[in-house]
Coordinates of C-alpha atoms in Angstrom, one line a residue:
M6 CA 13.7 26.7 9.2
N7 CA 14.5 26.2 5.5
K8 CA 18.2 24.5 6.4
R9 CA 15.8 22.0 8.6
Y10 CA 14.1 21.3 6.0
R11 CA 17.2 20.8 3.4
F12 CA 18.8 19.0 6.0
A13 CA 16.5 16.4 6.4
G14 CA 15.6 16.5 2.8
Y15 CA 19.6 15.3 2.5
V16 CA 18.6 12.5 5.3
V17 CA 15.8 10.9 3.4
L18 CA 17.3 10.8 0.2
A19 CA 20.9 9.0 1.5
M20 CA 18.4 6.5 3.5
I21 CA 16.9 5.6 0.1
L22 CA 20.0 5.4 -1.9
V23 CA 21.2 3.3 0.8
A24 CA 18.7 0.9 0.4
L25 CA 18.7 1.3 -2.7
V26 CA 22.1 0.0 -3.1
A27 CA 21.8 -2.9 -0.1
C28 CA 19.0 -4.2 -2.7
A29 CA 21.2 -4.3 -5.4
S30 CA 22.4 -7.6 -7.3
T31 CA 26.1 -8.1 -7.8
S32 CA 27.8 -11.4 -9.7
K33 CA 27.5 -13.5 -6.9
Q34 CA 24.4 -12.3 -4.9
E35 CA 21.0 -12.0 -6.1
S36 CA 18.5 -9.0 -5.5
T37 CA 15.4 -9.6 -3.8
G38 CA 14.1 -9.6 -6.9
E39 CA 15.7 -11.7 -8.6
Y40 CA 15.8 -13.7 -5.9
I41 CA 11.5 -14.1 -5.7
D42 CA 11.5 -14.7 -9.4
D43 CA 14.2 -17.4 -9.4
S44 CA 11.3 -18.8 -6.6
V45 CA 8.6 -18.5 -8.8
I46 CA 10.3 -20.1 -11.7
T47 CA 11.5 -23.0 -9.1
T48 CA 8.1 -23.6 -8.1
K49 CA 6.3 -23.6 -11.6
V50 CA 9.2 -26.4 -12.9
K51 CA 8.8 -29.1 -9.4
T52 CA 4.4 -28.7 -10.0
L53 CA 5.4 -29.6 -13.7
L54 CA 7.7 -32.8 -13.2
A55 CA 4.7 -33.7 -10.2
A56 CA 2.1 -33.6 -12.4
D57 CA 4.0 -35.6 -14.9
D58 CA 3.3 -39.6 -14.3
F59 CA 6.8 -41.0 -15.6
L60 CA 8.9 -38.2 -13.7
K61 CA 7.5 -38.0 -10.3
S62 CA 8.5 -41.4 -9.9
F63 CA 12.6 -40.0 -10.2
Q64 CA 14.0 -37.9 -7.4
I65 CA 14.7 -34.7 -9.4
S66 CA 16.6 -31.6 -7.4
V67 CA 15.5 -28.1 -9.4
E68 CA 17.8 -24.7 -8.6
T69 CA 17.2 -21.6 -10.0
N70 CA 20.1 -18.6 -10.3
K71 CA 19.3 -15.6 -12.0
G72 CA 16.4 -17.4 -14.0
A73 CA 19.1 -20.3 -15.0
V74 CA 17.2 -23.4 -14.6
S75 CA 19.2 -26.5 -13.3
T76 CA 17.8 -29.9 -12.8
E77 CA 19.9 -32.9 -11.0
R78 CA 18.4 -36.5 -10.8
L79 CA 19.0 -37.6 -7.4
C80 CA 19.6 -41.6 -6.5

């Protein structure tokens, strides 16, 4: 019975490690948390642009990648 509990513990530990590694960021891919943070930042910037009377007349693209915001004016 003790071996079963130990084996089950190892299986659970392995599953947790796999889940953490799968959600980790790489140099080319964002983690889940970074993606959510970037979405929040993008939404805040777009909201501020839309609230400004002068800037809302322009079509401005906003993208956020790993916390860095980039904008581009569309014609």
